[in-house]
CSV table of C-alpha atoms in Angstrom, one decimal:
chain,number,residue,atom,x,y,z
A,1,GLY,CA,-23.1,28.2,37.0
A,2,ALA,CA,-23.7,30.3,34.1
A,3,GLN,CA,-21.0,28.6,31.8
A,4,GLU,CA,-22.3,25.3,32.6
A,5,ALA,CA,-25.7,26.6,31.4
A,6,GLN,CA,-24.5,27.6,28.3
A,7,ALA,CA,-22.8,24.4,27.6
A,8,THR,CA,-26.0,22.1,28.5
A,9,VAL,CA,-27.7,24.5,25.7
A,10,GLU,CA,-24.6,24.4,23.2
A,11,GLU,CA,-25.0,20.6,23.6
A,12,VAL,CA,-28.6,20.4,23.5
A,13,GLN,CA,-28.1,22.3,20.2
A,14,LYS,CA,-25.7,20.5,18.9
A,15,GLU,CA,-27.8,17.4,19.7
A,16,VAL,CA,-30.7,18.6,18.0
A,17,ALA,CA,-28.8,20.3,14.7
A,18,GLU,CA,-27.6,16.5,14.4
A,19,GLU,CA,-30.9,14.7,14.4
A,20,VAL,CA,-32.3,17.3,11.7
A,21,LEU,CA,-29.3,17.4,9.5
A,22,THR,CA,-28.8,13.4,9.5
A,23,GLU,CA,-30.2,11.9,6.2
A,24,PRO,CA,-32.0,8.5,6.0
A,25,ASP,CA,-28.5,6.8,5.1
A,26,GLY,CA,-26.9,8.3,8.3
A,27,LYS,CA,-24.7,11.1,6.7
A,28,ILE,CA,-25.0,14.3,8.4
A,29,VAL,CA,-25.4,17.4,5.9
A,30,ASP,CA,-22.9,20.4,6.0
A,31,PRO,CA,-25.5,23.4,6.9
A,32,SER,CA,-23.0,25.8,4.9
A,33,THR,CA,-23.4,23.6,1.7
A,34,LEU,CA,-27.3,24.3,2.0
A,35,PRO,CA,-29.3,26.9,0.1
A,36,PRO,CA,-30.8,30.0,1.5
A,37,GLU,CA,-34.3,28.6,1.9
A,38,GLU,CA,-33.0,25.5,3.3
A,39,LYS,CA,-30.8,27.1,6.0
A,40,GLU,CA,-33.7,29.4,6.8
A,41,GLU,CA,-36.2,25.9,7.3
A,42,LEU,CA,-33.6,24.6,9.4
A,43,GLU,CA,-33.2,27.7,11.4
A,44,GLN,CA,-36.7,27.4,12.1
A,45,GLU,CA,-36.8,23.6,12.7
A,46,LEU,CA,-34.2,24.2,15.2
A,47,ARG,CA,-36.0,27.2,17.2
A,48,LYS,CA,-39.0,24.6,17.0
A,49,ARG,CA,-37.1,21.8,18.5
A,50,MET,CA,-35.4,24.1,21.3
A,51,ARG,CA,-38.3,25.7,22.5
A,52,GLN,CA,-40.6,22.6,23.2
A,53,ARG,CA,-40.6,22.5,27.0
A,54,ALA,CA,-43.1,20.4,29.1
A,55,VAL,CA,-45.4,22.6,31.1
A,56,PRO,CA,-44.9,22.3,34.8
A,57,SER,CA,-48.3,20.8,35.4
A,58,THR,CA,-48.3,19.6,39.3
A,59,PRO,CA,-48.7,22.4,42.2
A,60,LEU,CA,-45.0,21.4,43.2
A,61,GLN,CA,-43.3,21.8,39.5
A,62,ARG,CA,-45.0,25.0,39.4
A,63,VAL,CA,-43.8,26.7,42.7
A,64,LEU,CA,-40.4,25.4,41.9
A,65,GLY,CA,-40.4,27.2,38.8
A,66,PHE,CA,-41.5,30.3,40.2
A,67,GLY,CA,-38.9,29.9,43.1
A,68,SER,CA,-36.0,29.3,40.4
A,69,LEU,CA,-37.1,32.7,38.9
A,70,ALA,CA,-37.2,34.4,42.3
A,71,ALA,CA,-34.0,33.4,42.8
A,72,GLY,CA,-32.7,34.4,39.3
A,73,LEU,CA,-34.1,37.6,39.6
A,74,ALA,CA,-32.5,38.2,42.9
A,75,TRP,CA,-29.2,37.1,41.8
A,76,GLY,CA,-29.6,39.2,38.9
A,77,THR,CA,-30.6,42.3,40.9
A,78,PHE,CA,-27.6,41.5,43.3
A,79,ALA,CA,-25.1,41.1,40.5
A,80,GLU,CA,-26.3,44.2,38.7
A,81,SER,CA,-25.9,46.1,41.7
A,82,VAL,CA,-22.4,45.2,42.3
A,83,ARG,CA,-21.7,46.0,38.4
A,84,ARG,CA,-23.2,49.4,39.2
A,85,THR,CA,-21.6,50.5,42.5
A,86,GLY,CA,-19.7,53.8,42.0
A,87,SER,CA,-21.5,54.6,38.6
A,88,GLY,CA,-24.4,56.3,40.4
A,89,ASN,CA,-26.4,54.6,37.5
A,90,GLY,CA,-29.6,53.8,39.2
A,91,GLY,CA,-30.8,52.3,42.6
A,92,PHE,CA,-32.3,49.1,43.4
A,93,ARG,CA,-35.3,49.2,41.3
A,94,SER,CA,-33.6,50.0,38.2
A,95,ALA,CA,-30.9,47.0,39.1
A,96,ALA,CA,-33.6,44.9,39.6
A,97,MET,CA,-35.3,45.7,36.2
A,98,SER,CA,-32.2,45.5,34.2
A,99,ASP,CA,-32.4,43.8,30.7
A,100,ALA,CA,-30.7,40.3,31.7
A,101,ASN,CA,-33.8,40.3,34.5
A,102,ALA,CA,-36.5,41.2,32.1
A,103,GLU,CA,-35.2,38.5,29.5
A,104,ARG,CA,-35.3,35.7,32.8
A,105,LEU,CA,-38.7,37.0,33.4
A,106,ALA,CA,-39.9,36.7,29.9
A,107,SER,CA,-38.2,33.3,29.6
A,108,ALA,CA,-40.1,31.7,32.3
A,109,LEU,CA,-43.1,33.2,31.4
A,110,SER,CA,-43.2,31.4,28.1
A,111,GLY,CA,-41.8,28.2,30.0
A,112,MET,CA,-45.0,28.2,32.7
A,113,ARG,CA,-47.4,29.4,30.5
A,114,GLY,CA,-50.6,29.2,32.1
A,115,ALA,CA,-51.9,32.4,34.2
A,116,ALA,CA,-48.4,33.4,34.5
A,117,LEU,CA,-48.1,34.1,30.8
A,118,LYS,CA,-51.4,35.5,30.7
A,119,LEU,CA,-51.0,38.1,33.4
A,120,GLY,CA,-47.7,38.9,31.7
A,121,GLN,CA,-49.8,39.2,28.0
A,122,MET,CA,-52.4,41.6,30.0
A,123,LEU,CA,-49.2,43.8,31.4
A,124,SER,CA,-47.7,44.0,28.2
A,125,ILE,CA,-50.4,46.5,26.7
A,126,GLN,CA,-49.6,49.1,29.3
A,127,ASP,CA,-47.7,52.3,27.7
A,128,GLU,CA,-44.0,52.3,28.1
A,129,SER,CA,-44.5,55.4,30.2
A,130,VAL,CA,-46.1,52.8,32.8
A,131,LEU,CA,-43.9,50.3,33.2
A,132,PRO,CA,-39.9,50.2,32.7
A,133,ALA,CA,-38.9,50.0,29.2
A,134,PRO,CA,-37.0,46.7,29.6
A,135,LEU,CA,-40.2,45.1,31.4
A,136,SER,CA,-42.0,46.6,28.7
A,137,ARG,CA,-40.2,44.9,26.0
A,138,ALA,CA,-39.6,41.6,27.6
A,139,LEU,CA,-43.7,41.3,28.1
A,140,GLU,CA,-44.1,42.1,24.6
A,141,ARG,CA,-42.2,39.3,23.5
A,142,VAL,CA,-44.2,37.2,26.1
A,143,ARG,CA,-47.4,38.9,24.5
A,144,SER,CA,-46.6,36.9,21.2
A,145,ASN,CA,-44.5,33.5,21.9
A,146,ALA,CA,-45.2,30.6,24.4
A,147,ASP,CA,-42.9,27.5,24.2
A,148,MET,CA,-44.5,24.2,23.0
A,149,MET,CA,-45.3,20.9,25.3
A,150,PRO,CA,-43.7,17.8,23.9
A,151,THR,CA,-45.7,15.2,22.4
A,152,ARG,CA,-45.7,12.9,25.3
A,153,GLN,CA,-47.8,15.3,27.5
A,154,LEU,CA,-49.9,16.2,24.2
A,155,GLU,CA,-50.4,12.5,24.2
A,156,SER,CA,-51.4,12.3,27.6
A,157,VAL,CA,-53.8,15.1,27.4
A,158,MET,CA,-55.8,13.7,24.1
A,159,LYS,CA,-56.4,10.3,25.8
A,160,ALA,CA,-57.6,12.0,29.1
A,161,GLU,CA,-60.2,13.9,27.1
A,162,LEU,CA,-61.2,12.0,23.8
A,163,GLY,CA,-60.5,8.2,24.8
A,164,GLU,CA,-57.3,6.0,24.6
A,165,ASP,CA,-58.2,5.5,20.9
A,166,TRP,CA,-58.4,9.6,20.1
A,167,ARG,CA,-55.9,9.1,17.2
A,168,SER,CA,-58.4,7.0,15.3
A,169,LYS,CA,-60.9,9.7,15.2
A,170,PHE,CA,-58.9,11.5,12.7
A,171,ASP,CA,-57.4,10.4,9.3
A,172,GLU,CA,-54.4,12.7,10.0
A,173,PHE,CA,-53.0,14.9,13.1
A,174,ASP,CA,-50.1,16.8,13.2
A,175,ASP,CA,-48.4,16.4,16.2
A,176,THR,CA,-46.4,19.8,15.7
A,177,PRO,CA,-48.7,22.8,16.6
A,178,ILE,CA,-49.3,25.5,14.2
A,179,ALA,CA,-49.4,28.2,17.1
A,180,ALA,CA,-48.6,28.0,20.8
A,181,ALA,CA,-50.4,30.4,23.5
A,182,SER,CA,-50.6,31.0,27.1
A,183,ILE,CA,-53.1,28.0,27.8
A,184,GLY,CA,-53.2,26.1,24.9
A,185,GLN,CA,-51.8,25.1,21.5
A,186,VAL,CA,-53.1,24.6,18.0
A,187,HIS,CA,-52.9,21.6,16.0
A,188,LYS,CA,-54.0,20.7,12.2
A,189,GLY,CA,-55.8,17.6,11.1
A,190,PHE,CA,-57.8,16.1,8.8
A,191,LEU,CA,-61.4,14.0,9.6
A,192,LYS,CA,-62.1,10.9,8.2
A,193,ASP,CA,-64.8,12.5,5.8
A,194,GLY,CA,-61.7,14.9,4.4
A,195,ARG,CA,-62.4,18.2,6.1
A,196,LYS,CA,-59.8,19.9,7.4
A,197,VAL,CA,-59.6,20.7,11.4
A,198,ALA,CA,-58.1,22.9,13.8
A,199,VAL,CA,-57.7,21.1,17.4
A,200,LYS,CA,-57.0,23.3,20.1
A,201,VAL,CA,-55.4,21.4,23.0
A,202,GLN,CA,-55.1,22.9,26.7
A,203,TYR,CA,-51.7,22.8,28.6
A,204,PRO,CA,-51.7,20.3,31.9
A,205,GLY,CA,-52.4,21.9,34.8
A,206,VAL,CA,-53.2,25.3,33.7
A,207,ALA,CA,-57.0,25.5,35.1
A,208,ASP,CA,-55.8,24.2,38.5
A,209,SER,CA,-53.0,26.5,39.0
A,210,ILE,CA,-55.0,30.1,38.3
A,211,ASP,CA,-55.0,31.2,41.7
A,212,SER,CA,-51.9,30.5,43.0
A,213,ASP,CA,-49.9,31.2,39.6
A,214,ILE,CA,-51.2,34.7,39.9
A,215,ARG,CA,-50.4,35.4,43.5
A,216,ASN,CA,-47.0,33.9,43.0
A,217,LEU,CA,-46.3,36.1,39.6
A,218,GLN,CA,-48.0,39.2,41.9
A,219,ARG,CA,-45.4,38.8,44.3
A,220,LEU,CA,-42.4,38.4,41.8
A,221,LEU,CA,-43.5,41.6,40.0
A,222,SER,CA,-44.3,43.7,43.3
A,223,PHE,CA,-40.6,42.8,44.2
A,224,GLY,CA,-38.7,45.8,43.6
A,225,ASN,CA,-41.5,48.2,43.6
A,226,PHE,CA,-41.7,47.8,39.8
A,227,LEU,CA,-45.1,48.4,39.2
A,228,PRO,CA,-46.5,52.1,39.9
A,229,PRO,CA,-49.8,52.6,41.9
A,230,GLY,CA,-51.6,54.1,39.1
A,231,LEU,CA,-51.6,50.6,37.5
A,232,PHE,CA,-53.8,49.2,40.2
A,233,ILE,CA,-52.3,45.9,40.1
A,234,ASP,CA,-54.8,43.9,42.2
A,235,GLU,CA,-57.7,44.7,39.9
A,236,ILE,CA,-55.8,43.6,36.8
A,237,VAL,CA,-54.8,40.5,39.0
A,238,GLN,CA,-58.7,39.7,39.8
A,239,VAL,CA,-59.6,40.2,36.3
A,240,ALA,CA,-57.0,38.3,35.0
A,241,LYS,CA,-58.3,35.1,37.4
A,242,GLU,CA,-62.0,35.8,36.0
A,243,GLU,CA,-60.7,35.9,32.3
A,244,LEU,CA,-58.3,32.8,32.7
A,245,THR,CA,-61.2,30.9,34.5
A,246,ARG,CA,-63.5,31.6,31.6
A,247,GLU,CA,-61.1,30.8,28.9
A,248,CYS,CA,-60.0,27.4,30.5
A,249,ASP,CA,-63.6,26.1,29.6
A,250,TYR,CA,-63.5,24.9,26.3
A,251,GLU,CA,-67.1,23.8,26.4
A,252,GLN,CA,-68.1,27.2,27.0
A,253,GLU,CA,-65.8,28.4,24.5
A,254,ALA,CA,-67.2,26.3,21.7
A,255,LEU,CA,-71.1,27.5,22.9
A,256,HIS,CA,-69.5,31.0,22.2
A,257,GLN,CA,-68.1,30.5,19.1
A,258,GLN,CA,-71.2,29.0,18.0
A,259,ARG,CA,-73.6,31.6,19.4
A,260,PHE,CA,-70.6,34.1,17.4
A,261,ALA,CA,-71.4,32.5,14.3
A,262,HIS,CA,-75.3,32.9,14.6
A,263,LEU,CA,-74.7,36.6,14.8
A,264,ILE,CA,-72.3,36.9,12.0
A,265,ARG,CA,-74.7,35.3,9.5
A,266,GLU,CA,-77.6,37.6,10.6
A,267,VAL,CA,-76.0,40.6,9.2
A,268,PRO,CA,-76.3,41.1,5.5
A,269,MET,CA,-73.2,43.4,5.3
A,270,PHE,CA,-70.7,40.2,6.6
A,271,GLU,CA,-72.6,37.4,3.9
A,272,GLY,CA,-69.8,35.3,2.2
A,273,ARG,CA,-67.1,37.7,3.7
A,274,VAL,CA,-66.7,37.6,7.5
A,275,HIS,CA,-66.9,33.9,8.6
A,276,VAL,CA,-66.7,32.0,11.9
A,277,PRO,CA,-65.5,28.4,11.8
A,278,GLU,CA,-67.9,25.3,12.4
A,279,ILE,CA,-67.8,23.9,15.6
A,280,ILE,CA,-67.0,19.7,15.8
A,281,PRO,CA,-68.9,19.0,18.9
A,282,GLU,CA,-68.1,15.2,19.2
A,283,LEU,CA,-64.6,16.3,19.1
A,284,CYS,CA,-64.7,18.7,22.0
A,285,SER,CA,-64.4,18.6,25.6
A,286,ALA,CA,-63.2,20.6,28.4
A,287,ARG,CA,-59.6,20.9,27.5
A,288,VAL,CA,-60.0,20.1,23.7
A,289,LEU,CA,-62.0,22.1,21.0
A,290,THR,CA,-61.8,21.3,17.7
A,291,SER,CA,-63.2,23.4,14.7
A,292,GLU,CA,-63.1,23.9,11.1
A,293,PHE,CA,-59.8,25.1,9.8
A,294,VAL,CA,-59.9,28.3,8.1
A,295,SER,CA,-56.9,29.9,5.8
A,296,GLY,CA,-55.8,33.3,5.9
A,297,LYS,CA,-53.1,35.4,7.4
A,298,PRO,CA,-53.2,37.6,10.4
A,299,VAL,CA,-54.5,41.1,9.3
A,300,ASP,CA,-51.1,42.6,10.2
A,301,GLN,CA,-49.4,40.6,7.8
A,302,THR,CA,-51.5,41.4,5.0
A,303,ALA,CA,-51.0,45.1,5.3
A,304,SER,CA,-48.4,46.1,2.7
A,305,LYS,CA,-50.0,43.4,0.1
A,306,LEU,CA,-53.4,45.0,-0.1
A,307,SER,CA,-55.1,47.9,-1.7
A,308,GLN,CA,-56.6,50.7,-0.1
A,309,GLU,CA,-59.5,49.8,-0.7
A,310,ARG,CA,-59.3,46.3,0.5
A,311,ARG,CA,-57.8,47.6,3.8
A,312,ASN,CA,-60.4,50.4,4.3
A,313,GLU,CA,-62.7,47.6,4.0
A,314,ILE,CA,-61.3,45.3,6.3
A,315,ALA,CA,-61.7,47.7,9.0
A,316,GLN,CA,-65.1,48.6,8.4
A,317,PHE,CA,-65.9,44.9,9.2
A,318,GLN,CA,-64.1,45.4,12.2
A,319,LEU,CA,-65.4,48.5,13.2
A,320,GLU,CA,-69.2,46.8,12.7
A,321,ILE,CA,-68.3,43.7,14.4
A,322,THR,CA,-67.2,45.9,17.4
A,323,MET,CA,-70.0,48.5,17.1
A,324,ARG,CA,-72.8,45.6,17.3
A,325,GLU,CA,-70.8,43.6,20.1
A,326,LEU,CA,-71.4,46.6,22.0
A,327,PHE,CA,-74.5,48.3,21.4
A,328,GLU,CA,-76.6,45.7,20.1
A,329,TRP,CA,-75.5,42.2,20.7
A,330,ARG,CA,-74.0,43.0,24.4
A,331,PHE,CA,-71.6,39.8,23.6
A,332,MET,CA,-67.8,40.4,22.7
A,333,GLN,CA,-64.9,38.6,21.9
A,334,THR,CA,-62.3,40.8,23.6
A,335,ASP,CA,-58.9,39.4,23.0
A,336,PRO,CA,-57.8,41.9,20.1
A,337,ASN,CA,-54.9,39.4,19.1
A,338,TRP,CA,-54.2,39.9,15.4
A,339,GLY,CA,-53.9,36.0,15.3
A,340,ASN,CA,-57.7,36.0,16.0
A,341,TYR,CA,-58.2,37.9,12.6
A,342,LEU,CA,-57.5,35.8,9.5
A,343,TYR,CA,-57.7,37.5,6.3
A,344,ASP,CA,-58.0,34.9,3.1
A,345,ALA,CA,-57.3,37.7,0.3
A,346,ASP,CA,-58.2,34.9,-2.3
A,347,ALA,CA,-61.4,33.7,-1.1
A,348,ALA,CA,-64.8,34.8,-2.2
A,349,GLY,CA,-63.6,34.7,-5.9
A,350,GLY,CA,-61.2,37.0,-4.8
A,351,LYS,CA,-63.0,39.6,-2.8
A,352,GLY,CA,-61.4,38.5,0.2
A,353,VAL,CA,-62.8,36.8,3.7
A,354,LEU,CA,-62.0,37.8,7.3
A,355,ASN,CA,-61.9,34.7,9.2
A,356,LEU,CA,-62.6,35.4,13.3
A,357,ILE,CA,-61.1,32.7,15.3
A,358,ASP,CA,-60.5,32.1,18.9
A,359,PHE,CA,-63.8,32.9,21.3
A,360,GLY,CA,-62.1,32.0,24.9
A,361,ALA,CA,-62.2,35.5,25.9
A,362,ALA,CA,-65.9,36.0,24.4
A,363,ARG,CA,-68.1,37.5,27.1
A,364,GLU,CA,-71.4,39.0,28.2
A,365,PHE,CA,-71.4,42.9,29.4
A,366,PRO,CA,-74.2,44.0,31.8
A,367,GLU,CA,-77.0,46.0,30.5
A,368,ARG,CA,-76.7,49.0,32.8
A,369,PHE,CA,-72.8,49.0,32.0
A,370,VAL,CA,-73.9,48.9,28.3
A,371,ASP,CA,-76.4,51.6,28.2
A,372,ASP,CA,-74.0,54.1,30.2
A,373,TYR,CA,-70.9,53.4,28.0
A,374,ALA,CA,-72.8,54.4,24.6
A,375,GLU,CA,-73.7,57.5,26.4
A,376,LEU,CA,-69.9,58.0,27.1
A,377,VAL,CA,-69.0,57.2,23.2
A,378,TRP,CA,-71.5,59.3,22.5
A,379,ALA,CA,-70.7,62.2,24.4
A,380,ALA,CA,-67.1,61.9,23.1
A,381,ALA,CA,-68.0,61.6,19.6
A,382,ASN,CA,-69.6,65.1,19.8
A,383,GLY,CA,-67.5,66.7,22.1
A,384,ASP,CA,-70.0,67.0,25.1
A,385,LYS,CA,-67.2,67.2,27.9
A,386,GLU,CA,-69.6,67.9,30.7
A,387,THR,CA,-71.6,64.5,29.6
A,388,MET,CA,-68.3,62.4,29.7
A,389,VAL,CA,-67.3,63.8,33.0
A,390,GLN,CA,-71.0,63.2,34.5
A,391,VAL,CA,-71.4,59.7,33.0
A,392,SER,CA,-67.7,58.6,34.0
A,393,LYS,CA,-68.5,59.3,37.5
A,394,ASP,CA,-71.7,57.4,37.1
A,395,MET,CA,-69.9,54.5,35.9
A,396,GLY,CA,-66.8,54.8,38.3
A,397,PHE,CA,-64.4,56.0,36.3
A,398,LEU,CA,-64.1,58.9,38.3
A,399,THR,CA,-64.8,59.5,42.0
A,400,GLY,CA,-65.6,63.4,41.7
A,401,ASP,CA,-62.6,64.2,44.4
A,402,GLU,CA,-59.8,63.8,41.2
A,403,SER,CA,-57.3,67.2,40.7
A,404,PRO,CA,-58.3,69.3,38.0
A,405,ALA,CA,-55.2,67.9,36.0
A,406,MET,CA,-56.8,64.2,36.5
A,407,THR,CA,-59.9,65.1,35.2
A,408,GLU,CA,-58.7,67.3,32.5
A,409,ALA,CA,-56.5,64.6,31.0
A,410,HIS,CA,-59.4,62.0,31.4
A,411,VAL,CA,-61.5,64.5,29.2
A,412,ARG,CA,-59.1,64.8,26.8
A,413,ALA,CA,-58.0,61.4,26.3
A,414,GLY,CA,-61.7,60.4,25.6
A,415,LEU,CA,-62.1,63.2,23.2
A,416,VAL,CA,-59.1,61.8,20.9
A,417,VAL,CA,-60.9,58.3,21.0
A,418,GLY,CA,-63.8,60.2,19.8
A,419,GLU,CA,-61.9,62.0,16.8
A,420,PRO,CA,-62.7,59.2,14.3
A,421,PHE,CA,-66.3,60.2,15.0
A,422,PHE,CA,-66.4,63.7,15.1
A,423,THR,CA,-67.3,64.3,11.4
A,424,HIS,CA,-68.8,62.4,8.4
A,425,LYS,CA,-65.4,62.6,6.6
A,426,PRO,CA,-62.8,59.9,6.3
A,427,PHE,CA,-60.5,59.6,8.9
A,428,ASP,CA,-56.7,58.8,8.6
A,429,PHE,CA,-55.9,56.5,11.7
A,430,HIS,CA,-52.5,56.3,10.8
A,431,GLY,CA,-51.5,59.7,10.0
A,432,SER,CA,-53.6,61.0,13.4
A,433,GLY,CA,-51.0,59.9,15.8
A,434,ILE,CA,-53.9,58.7,17.9
A,435,THR,CA,-51.9,56.7,20.2
A,436,ARG,CA,-48.8,58.9,20.7
A,437,ARG,CA,-51.2,61.5,22.0
A,438,ILE,CA,-53.6,59.1,24.3
A,439,ALA,CA,-50.0,58.3,25.8
A,440,GLU,CA,-49.3,61.8,26.7
A,441,TYR,CA,-51.7,61.2,29.2
A,442,SER,CA,-50.3,57.6,30.6
A,443,GLU,CA,-48.1,59.6,33.5
A,444,THR,CA,-50.7,61.8,34.7
A,445,PHE,CA,-53.1,58.7,35.0
A,446,ALA,CA,-50.1,56.9,36.9
A,447,LYS,CA,-49.7,59.7,39.3
A,448,HIS,CA,-53.3,60.9,39.8
A,449,ARG,CA,-55.8,58.3,39.4
A,450,LEU,CA,-57.5,57.4,42.5
A,451,THR,CA,-59.6,54.5,41.3
A,452,PRO,CA,-59.4,51.5,39.1
A,453,PRO,CA,-61.8,51.5,36.3
A,454,PRO,CA,-64.8,49.4,36.3
A,455,ARG,CA,-64.0,45.8,36.0
A,456,GLU,CA,-65.6,45.6,32.6
A,457,ALA,CA,-63.7,48.5,30.9
A,458,TYR,CA,-60.2,46.4,31.2
A,459,SER,CA,-61.6,43.5,28.8
A,460,LEU,CA,-63.7,45.9,26.5
A,461,HIS,CA,-60.8,48.8,26.7
A,462,ARG,CA,-58.2,45.9,25.1
A,463,LYS,CA,-60.7,45.2,22.5
A,464,LEU,CA,-61.4,48.7,21.4
A,465,ALA,CA,-57.5,49.5,21.5
A,466,GLY,CA,-57.0,46.4,19.7
A,467,ALA,CA,-59.7,47.5,17.0
A,468,PHE,CA,-57.6,51.1,16.8
A,469,LEU,CA,-54.6,49.5,16.2
A,470,MET,CA,-55.7,47.5,13.5
A,471,CYS,CA,-56.7,50.3,11.5
A,472,ILE,CA,-53.7,52.0,12.2
A,473,LYS,CA,-51.6,49.2,11.1
A,474,LEU,CA,-53.8,48.8,8.2
A,475,LYS,CA,-53.2,52.2,7.6
A,476,THR,CA,-57.0,53.2,6.7
A,477,VAL,CA,-58.7,56.3,5.7
A,478,PHE,CA,-62.3,55.8,6.3
A,479,PRO,CA,-65.6,57.7,7.8
A,480,CYS,CA,-66.7,56.3,10.9
A,481,ARG,CA,-69.5,58.6,11.9
A,482,HIS,CA,-72.2,57.0,9.8
A,483,THR,CA,-71.8,53.8,11.4
A,484,LEU,CA,-72.1,55.2,15.0
A,485,GLU,CA,-75.1,57.0,14.0
A,486,ARG,CA,-76.6,54.2,12.5
A,487,LEU,CA,-76.1,51.9,15.6
A,488,TYR,CA,-76.6,54.3,18.2
A,489,LYS,CA,-80.1,55.4,16.6
A,490,LYS,CA,-81.0,51.4,16.7
A,491,PHE,CA,-79.3,51.2,20.3
A,492,LYS,CA,-81.9,54.3,21.6
A,493,GLU,CA,-85.2,52.7,19.2
A,494,ARG,CA,-84.5,49.4,21.1
A,495,LYS,CA,-84.1,51.1,24.5
A,496,ALA,CA,-87.2,53.0,23.9
A,497,GLY,CA,-89.2,50.2,23.1
A,498,THR,CA,-88.0,48.2,25.8
A,499,GLN,CA,-89.0,51.1,28.5
A,500,GLU,CA,-92.7,51.1,26.6
A,501,GLU,CA,-93.1,47.3,27.5
A,502,GLY,CA,-92.1,48.0,30.7
A,503,GLU,CA,-94.5,50.7,31.1
A,504,GLU,CA,-97.2,48.8,29.5
A,505,ARG,CA,-96.6,45.5,32.1
A,506,VAL,CA,-96.8,47.9,34.7
A,507,GLN,CA,-100.1,49.2,33.8
A,508,MET,CA,-101.6,45.8,32.8
A,509,ALA,CA,-100.6,44.8,36.6
A,510,GLY,CA,-102.2,47.6,38.1
A,511,ARG,CA,-105.6,46.9,36.0
A,512,GLY,CA,-105.2,43.3,37.4
C-alpha cells in the first residue's frame, strides 16, 4: 500500500521532471547544473504540475472521495493506536487526530475542493485552544491552498459557459491559473481591444454537491469527537451552506462587484486610491466571471517594504471601508483573505492604490441586526459593560442564563476588541497583544457558551477579525476613535431622520 503509493508518486515526479527539463532538441538538462534562480523556477513548475488534480465532479466521484478519506482516517487511527500501545500517550481522540491523519484530511480537502474545502477554511479561523493543534495546522494549510483542475476540465467548463468558440473571444488566454481557491480558479487573459483581464472559472460539480459535501465532511470531523460542543458545528455547517450557495452564483457576484465599485467611487477619500475592478459583462456567466486585471501584491506581502506612514494609510482605508460597510451601506464583502486586498505601491504616481477583489462573499445585513450591533460596538468603545450585556442578550449572543464566568469572559473579550476606539490617541495594534488576549477566553467560550451567535455574526466577525489582523500584520499605529465617532454620528442622524419620516407618514395617514 504505502510503498506502492510512494513509488507511484516518485514515478510521476520523474515523468514531470523529465518533461520540464527536456530541451527542444531532446536533450535532458541536469538540474544540478542550473543556477539558483532557475532551480527555484524548476521547483515551482514541478509543484504546479504535481498539484494538477481533476476535480471530482459527479456525485459518485465525490462520495468515493469521502469514502477513501474515511477509510484512510480509520486506518491511520488504528495504526497510531497500535504504535502508542503501552505508552499511555493519549486515547482514541488523540490517536485519531495524529499529524498523519491531519495531513490526510488537508490533502483530501485540497483535492475535493468545493464545500468540503470551504468548511475546512471556515474552521481554520478557530483558535488552537479550540481545535486540536494538528487539525488547526492542517486546516491553516487548507485555507491558502487548493489543487488546480487540469486543462481538459477547464476547457469543458469554458465551452459550456461561453460557447464552443470561447477562445476566439480572447486575444490571449493563459491555461495555467494564477490562483486556485475553494470553488474556482483564476486565469489571466487579454481581450481583443488589448485590455488585460482576470477570468475566474468555477470548478465543475461544486454548486451541485454543497449539501452532500458538507454533510459528509461533518461526519468525518465528528469522527473521534474532534470538535468541542462550544464550537456549535451544526450552526457553522448551515452558515457554510448558505455562503457557498451565494458564492457559487457568479452572476450575482458580478452585480455585487459593480455595486461595491459604485459605493467606493462615492467616497471622496477613496478617489484614485481605492479601486474595484471593472466587470466585463459579456464574458460573465453563472460559472465564469471576467473582470479588469489589477496589479498589486496581497497586503501581508508588502508590509516589510512600506513606510510606517504608508502602512497606516492602508489600515485607515480598511477601517473606513469596514465601518461604512456596517454602519452606512449594510452591505459587506465578508471574506478577509489577504489575497482579496492587492496593494500596488507604484500606482497613483507612487502614492499607491488598494485594489479590492473577489465579491463572492458580499452580503447584505438586516437593518435590525445592524442597528443593534452598532450600539454594541459603541458600548464596547466606551467601556459600557451594562449596555454590552443587555444588547448581547437582545441580539442572542447571550441567553441570560450563562454562568458569571461566561458573562464576564464575553464582556472582557468585547472590551479588548473595543480598545482601539477608547481614546483619540494612536493605537499600536501589533504591540497591543490584542489577539492573544482575546484568545485567553476561548476555552471559557468552548466550555460554557449556551447558544451559538446570531447567524449574521459568523461572516461579520470573520471580516472584523480580518480587519484587525491586517492592522496587526502591517504593524500600524494610528488613531481609530475619530472614524468611529464620525460614522456612528451619521448612523444616528440617519436613524433619527428615518424615524421622523415614519412618524410623518403615520400622521398623514391618520389625517387621510
